[in-house]
CSV table of C-alpha atoms in Angstrom, one decimal:
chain,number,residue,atom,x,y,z
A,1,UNK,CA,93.5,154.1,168.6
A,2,UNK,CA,90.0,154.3,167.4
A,3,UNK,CA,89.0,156.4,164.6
A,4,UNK,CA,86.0,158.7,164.2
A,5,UNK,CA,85.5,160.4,160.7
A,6,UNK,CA,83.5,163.7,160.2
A,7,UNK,CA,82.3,165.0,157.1
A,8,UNK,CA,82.2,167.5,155.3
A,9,UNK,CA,85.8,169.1,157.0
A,10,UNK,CA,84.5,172.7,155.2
A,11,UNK,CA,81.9,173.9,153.6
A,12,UNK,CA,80.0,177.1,152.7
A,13,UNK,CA,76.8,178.2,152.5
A,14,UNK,CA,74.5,180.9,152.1
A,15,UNK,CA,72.8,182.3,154.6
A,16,UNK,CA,69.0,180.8,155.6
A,17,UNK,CA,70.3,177.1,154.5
A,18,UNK,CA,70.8,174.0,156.6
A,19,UNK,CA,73.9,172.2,156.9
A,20,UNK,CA,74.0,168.8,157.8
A,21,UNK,CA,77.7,167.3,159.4
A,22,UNK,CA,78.2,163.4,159.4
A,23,UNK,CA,80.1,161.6,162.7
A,24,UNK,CA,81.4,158.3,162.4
A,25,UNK,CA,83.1,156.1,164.8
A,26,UNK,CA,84.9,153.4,162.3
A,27,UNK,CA,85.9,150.2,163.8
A,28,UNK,CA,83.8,151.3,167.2
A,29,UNK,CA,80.0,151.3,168.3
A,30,UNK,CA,79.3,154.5,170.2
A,31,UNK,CA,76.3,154.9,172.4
A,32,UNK,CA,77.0,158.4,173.4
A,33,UNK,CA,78.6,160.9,170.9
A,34,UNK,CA,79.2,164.3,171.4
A,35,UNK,CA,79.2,167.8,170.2
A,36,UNK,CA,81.5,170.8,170.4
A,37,UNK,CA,81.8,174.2,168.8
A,38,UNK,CA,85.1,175.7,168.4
A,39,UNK,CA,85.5,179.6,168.1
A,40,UNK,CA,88.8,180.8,167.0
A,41,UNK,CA,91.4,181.1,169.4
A,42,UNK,CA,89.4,179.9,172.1
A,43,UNK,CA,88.4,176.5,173.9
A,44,UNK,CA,86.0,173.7,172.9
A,45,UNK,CA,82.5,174.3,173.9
A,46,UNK,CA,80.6,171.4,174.9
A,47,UNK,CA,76.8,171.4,172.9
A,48,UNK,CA,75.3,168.4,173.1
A,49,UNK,CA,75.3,164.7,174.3
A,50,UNK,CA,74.1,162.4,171.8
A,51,UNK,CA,73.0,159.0,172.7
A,52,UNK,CA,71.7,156.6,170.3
A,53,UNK,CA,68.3,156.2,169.6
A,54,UNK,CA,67.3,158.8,171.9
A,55,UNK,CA,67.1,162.5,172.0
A,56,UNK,CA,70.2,164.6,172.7
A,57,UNK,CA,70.8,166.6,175.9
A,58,UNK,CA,72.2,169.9,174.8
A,59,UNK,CA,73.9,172.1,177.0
A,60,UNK,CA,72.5,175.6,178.1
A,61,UNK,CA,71.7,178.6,175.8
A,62,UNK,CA,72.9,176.2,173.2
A,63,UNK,CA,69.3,176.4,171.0
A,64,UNK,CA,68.2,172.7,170.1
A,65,UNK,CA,65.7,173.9,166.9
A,66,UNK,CA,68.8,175.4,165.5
A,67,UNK,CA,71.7,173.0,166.1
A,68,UNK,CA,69.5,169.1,164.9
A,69,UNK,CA,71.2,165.8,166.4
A,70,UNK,CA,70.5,162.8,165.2
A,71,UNK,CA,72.0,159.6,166.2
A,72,UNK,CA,69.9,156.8,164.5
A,73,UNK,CA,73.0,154.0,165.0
A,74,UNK,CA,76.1,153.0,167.1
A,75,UNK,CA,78.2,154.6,164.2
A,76,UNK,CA,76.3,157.7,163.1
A,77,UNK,CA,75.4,161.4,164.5
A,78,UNK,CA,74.7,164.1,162.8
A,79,UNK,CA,74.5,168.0,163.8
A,80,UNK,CA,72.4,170.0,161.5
A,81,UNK,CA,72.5,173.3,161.3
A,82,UNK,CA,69.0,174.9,160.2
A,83,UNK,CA,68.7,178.7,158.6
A,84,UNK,CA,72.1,178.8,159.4
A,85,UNK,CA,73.2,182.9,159.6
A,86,UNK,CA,77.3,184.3,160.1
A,87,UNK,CA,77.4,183.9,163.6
A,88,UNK,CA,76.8,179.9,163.4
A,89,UNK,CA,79.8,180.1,161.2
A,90,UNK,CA,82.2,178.2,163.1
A,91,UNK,CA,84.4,174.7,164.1
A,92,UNK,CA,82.4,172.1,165.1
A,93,UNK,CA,84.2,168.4,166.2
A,94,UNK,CA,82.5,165.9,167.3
A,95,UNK,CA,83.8,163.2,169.6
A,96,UNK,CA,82.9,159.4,170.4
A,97,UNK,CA,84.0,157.1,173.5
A,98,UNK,CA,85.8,153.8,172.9
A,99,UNK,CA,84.3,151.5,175.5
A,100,UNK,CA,85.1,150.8,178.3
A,101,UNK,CA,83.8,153.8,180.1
A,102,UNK,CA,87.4,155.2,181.1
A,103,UNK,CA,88.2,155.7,177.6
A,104,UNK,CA,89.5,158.6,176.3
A,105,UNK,CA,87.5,160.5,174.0
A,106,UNK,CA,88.2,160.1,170.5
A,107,UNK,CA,87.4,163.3,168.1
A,108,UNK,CA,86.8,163.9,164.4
A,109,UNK,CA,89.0,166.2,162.5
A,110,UNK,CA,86.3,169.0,162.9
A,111,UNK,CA,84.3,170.7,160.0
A,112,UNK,CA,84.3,174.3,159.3
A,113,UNK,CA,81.4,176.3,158.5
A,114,UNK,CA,81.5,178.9,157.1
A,115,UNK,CA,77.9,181.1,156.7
A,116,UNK,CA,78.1,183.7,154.2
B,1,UNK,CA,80.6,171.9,188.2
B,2,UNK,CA,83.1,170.5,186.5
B,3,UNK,CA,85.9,173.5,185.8
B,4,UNK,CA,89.7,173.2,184.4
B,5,UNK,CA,92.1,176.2,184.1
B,6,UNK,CA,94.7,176.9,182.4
B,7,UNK,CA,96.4,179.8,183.7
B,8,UNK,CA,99.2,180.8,181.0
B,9,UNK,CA,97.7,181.4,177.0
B,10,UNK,CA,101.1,180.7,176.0
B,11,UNK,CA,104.7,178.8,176.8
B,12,UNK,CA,107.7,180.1,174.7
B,13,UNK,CA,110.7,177.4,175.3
B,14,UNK,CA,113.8,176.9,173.1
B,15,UNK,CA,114.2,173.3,171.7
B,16,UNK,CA,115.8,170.8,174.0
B,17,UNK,CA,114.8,173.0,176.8
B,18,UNK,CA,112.2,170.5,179.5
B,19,UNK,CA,108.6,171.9,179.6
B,20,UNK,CA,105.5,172.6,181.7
B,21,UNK,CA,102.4,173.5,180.6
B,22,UNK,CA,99.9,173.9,183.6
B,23,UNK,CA,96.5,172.7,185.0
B,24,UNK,CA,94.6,172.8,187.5
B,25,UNK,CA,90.7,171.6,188.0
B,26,UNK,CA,87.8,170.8,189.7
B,27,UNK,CA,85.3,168.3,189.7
B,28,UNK,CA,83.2,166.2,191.9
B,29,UNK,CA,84.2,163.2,193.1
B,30,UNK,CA,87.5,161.6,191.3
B,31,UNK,CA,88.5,162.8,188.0
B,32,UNK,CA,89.5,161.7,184.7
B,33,UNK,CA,91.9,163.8,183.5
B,34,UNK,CA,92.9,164.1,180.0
B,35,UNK,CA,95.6,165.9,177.5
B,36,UNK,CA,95.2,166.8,174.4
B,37,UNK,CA,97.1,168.4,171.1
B,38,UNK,CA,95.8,170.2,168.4
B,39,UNK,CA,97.3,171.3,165.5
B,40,UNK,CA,95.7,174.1,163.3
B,41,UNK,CA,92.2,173.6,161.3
B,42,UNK,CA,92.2,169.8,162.6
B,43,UNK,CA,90.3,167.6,165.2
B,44,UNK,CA,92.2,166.9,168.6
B,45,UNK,CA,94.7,164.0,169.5
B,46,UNK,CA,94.4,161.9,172.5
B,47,UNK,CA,98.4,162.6,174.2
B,48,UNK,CA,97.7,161.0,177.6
B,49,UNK,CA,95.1,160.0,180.4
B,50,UNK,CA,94.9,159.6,184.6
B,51,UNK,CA,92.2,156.9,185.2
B,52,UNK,CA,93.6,156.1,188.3
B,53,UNK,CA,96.7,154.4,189.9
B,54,UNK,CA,100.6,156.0,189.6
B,55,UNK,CA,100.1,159.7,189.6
B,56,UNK,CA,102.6,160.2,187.3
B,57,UNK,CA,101.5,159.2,183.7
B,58,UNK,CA,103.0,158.6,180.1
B,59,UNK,CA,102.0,159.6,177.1
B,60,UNK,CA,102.7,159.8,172.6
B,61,UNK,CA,105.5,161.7,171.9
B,62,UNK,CA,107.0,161.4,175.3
B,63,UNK,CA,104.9,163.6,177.3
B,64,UNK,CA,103.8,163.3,180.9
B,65,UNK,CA,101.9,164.3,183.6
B,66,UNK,CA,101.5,164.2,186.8
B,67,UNK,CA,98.5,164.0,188.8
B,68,UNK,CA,98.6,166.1,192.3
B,69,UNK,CA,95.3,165.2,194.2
B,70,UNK,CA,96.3,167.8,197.3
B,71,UNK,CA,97.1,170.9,194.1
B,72,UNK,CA,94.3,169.3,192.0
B,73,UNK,CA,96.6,170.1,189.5
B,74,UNK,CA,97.9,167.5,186.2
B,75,UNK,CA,100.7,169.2,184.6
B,76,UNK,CA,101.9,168.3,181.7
B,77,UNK,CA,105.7,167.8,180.9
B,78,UNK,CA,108.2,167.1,178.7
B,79,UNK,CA,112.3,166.6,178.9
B,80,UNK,CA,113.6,168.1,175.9
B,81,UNK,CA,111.2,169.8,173.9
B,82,UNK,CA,111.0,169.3,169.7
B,83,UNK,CA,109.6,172.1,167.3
B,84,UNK,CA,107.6,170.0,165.9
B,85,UNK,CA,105.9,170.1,169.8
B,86,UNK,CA,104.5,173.4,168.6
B,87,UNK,CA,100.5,173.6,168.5
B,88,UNK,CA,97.7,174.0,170.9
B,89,UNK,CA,97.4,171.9,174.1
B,90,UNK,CA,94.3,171.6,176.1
B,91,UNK,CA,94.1,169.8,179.1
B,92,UNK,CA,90.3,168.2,179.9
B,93,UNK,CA,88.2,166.7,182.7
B,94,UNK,CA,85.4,164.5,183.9
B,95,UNK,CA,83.7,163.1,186.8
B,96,UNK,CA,83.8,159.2,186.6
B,97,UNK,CA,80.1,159.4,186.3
B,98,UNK,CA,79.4,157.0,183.0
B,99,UNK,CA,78.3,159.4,180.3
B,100,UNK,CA,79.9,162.6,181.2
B,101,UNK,CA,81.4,164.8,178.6
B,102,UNK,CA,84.9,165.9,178.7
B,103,UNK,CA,85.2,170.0,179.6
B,104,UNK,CA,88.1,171.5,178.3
B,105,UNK,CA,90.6,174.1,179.5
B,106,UNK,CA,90.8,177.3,177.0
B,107,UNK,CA,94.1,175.8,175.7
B,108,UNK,CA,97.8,176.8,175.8
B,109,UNK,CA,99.5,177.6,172.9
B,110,UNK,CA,103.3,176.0,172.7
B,111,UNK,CA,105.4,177.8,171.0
B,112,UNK,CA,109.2,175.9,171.0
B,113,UNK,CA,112.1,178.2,169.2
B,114,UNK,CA,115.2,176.5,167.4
């Protein structure tokens, strides 16, 4: 099946930094990523749609100033995390759809943050 | 809205036993319905999909499901379970709208016993 890459798959940081987490989709063009948050124990939350060369569509109460998507090409978005604090401190995946529109989704191996 | 459920945080089954870990959702107009595994600290692997046709689907590592339009249910079975079968589960759906994101069910954890 296709493969997407994230990076980094864990890093720390202090508090009041940003954090910037890579997407890939490697032998795929993707015009619509997307974003999920992962608390322990508990489901995926969906955050954001990102579509290439446009702005993302994030879900409700999920804060768009805090949580930065950027998908400048088929292959790459990235979630930034700005003046990140403990609570963003989480598992984030990201996912990417392997035409045709049926496709499964097709996720990276998530990155944790970690916000001390 | 798009909703799934999964009704039961855990399934304990001894190895070589069959089984079912359940799902039931709602969506407008037909579904997608997807299963997936995930082991712990990684990203989540595709185990099977119902697009459309035979309601009763195939899947890695010899799982199924099958797709019950009247229960809007998409169950997810196996004959003889493995150890190794042990992890998370989460069973997902979207509209066939073009751009929809997956939603996810809060997961089930497998637990299979030698």
């Amino acid at each position: 099946g296709a493969v997407v890459s994230q990076h980094p798959s864990w890093v720390i940081c202090k508090s009041g930094t940003s954090v910037k987490i890579e997407c890939r989709s490697l032998d795929f063009q993707a015009t619509t990523m997307f974003w999920y948050r992962q608390f322990p124990k508990q489901s995926l939350m969906l955050m954001a749609t990102s579509n290439e060369g446009s702005k993302a569509t994030y879900e409700q109460g999920v804060e768009k100033d805090k949580f930065l998507i950027n998908h400048a090409s088929l292959t790459l978005s990235t979630l930034t995390v700005t003046s990140a604090h403990p609570e963003d401190s989480s598992f984030y995946i990201c996912s990417a759809r392997d035409p045709p529109a049926t496709g499964e989704l097709f996720f990276g191996e998530g990155s944790r943050l970690t916000v001390l | 809205a798009q909703s799934v459920a999964q009704p039961e945080d855990q399934v304990n089954v001894a190895e070589g036993n069959p089984l079912t870990v359940k799902c039931t959702y709602s969506v407008s107009g037909n579904p997608y319905l997807f299963w997936y595994v995930q082991y712990p600290n990684r990203g989540l692997q595709f185990l099977l999909k119902y697009i459309t046709g035979d309601n009763l689907v195939k899947g890695s590592y010899g799982f199924e499901a099958e797709f019950n339009k009247s229960q809007t249910s998409f169950h997810l079975k196996k004959p003889s379970a493995l150890v190794s079968d042990s992890a998370l589960y989460f069973c997902a759906v979207r509209s066939n709208q073009a751009g929809t994101a997956l939603i996810f069910g809060k997961g089930t954890t497998l637990s299979v016993s030698s």
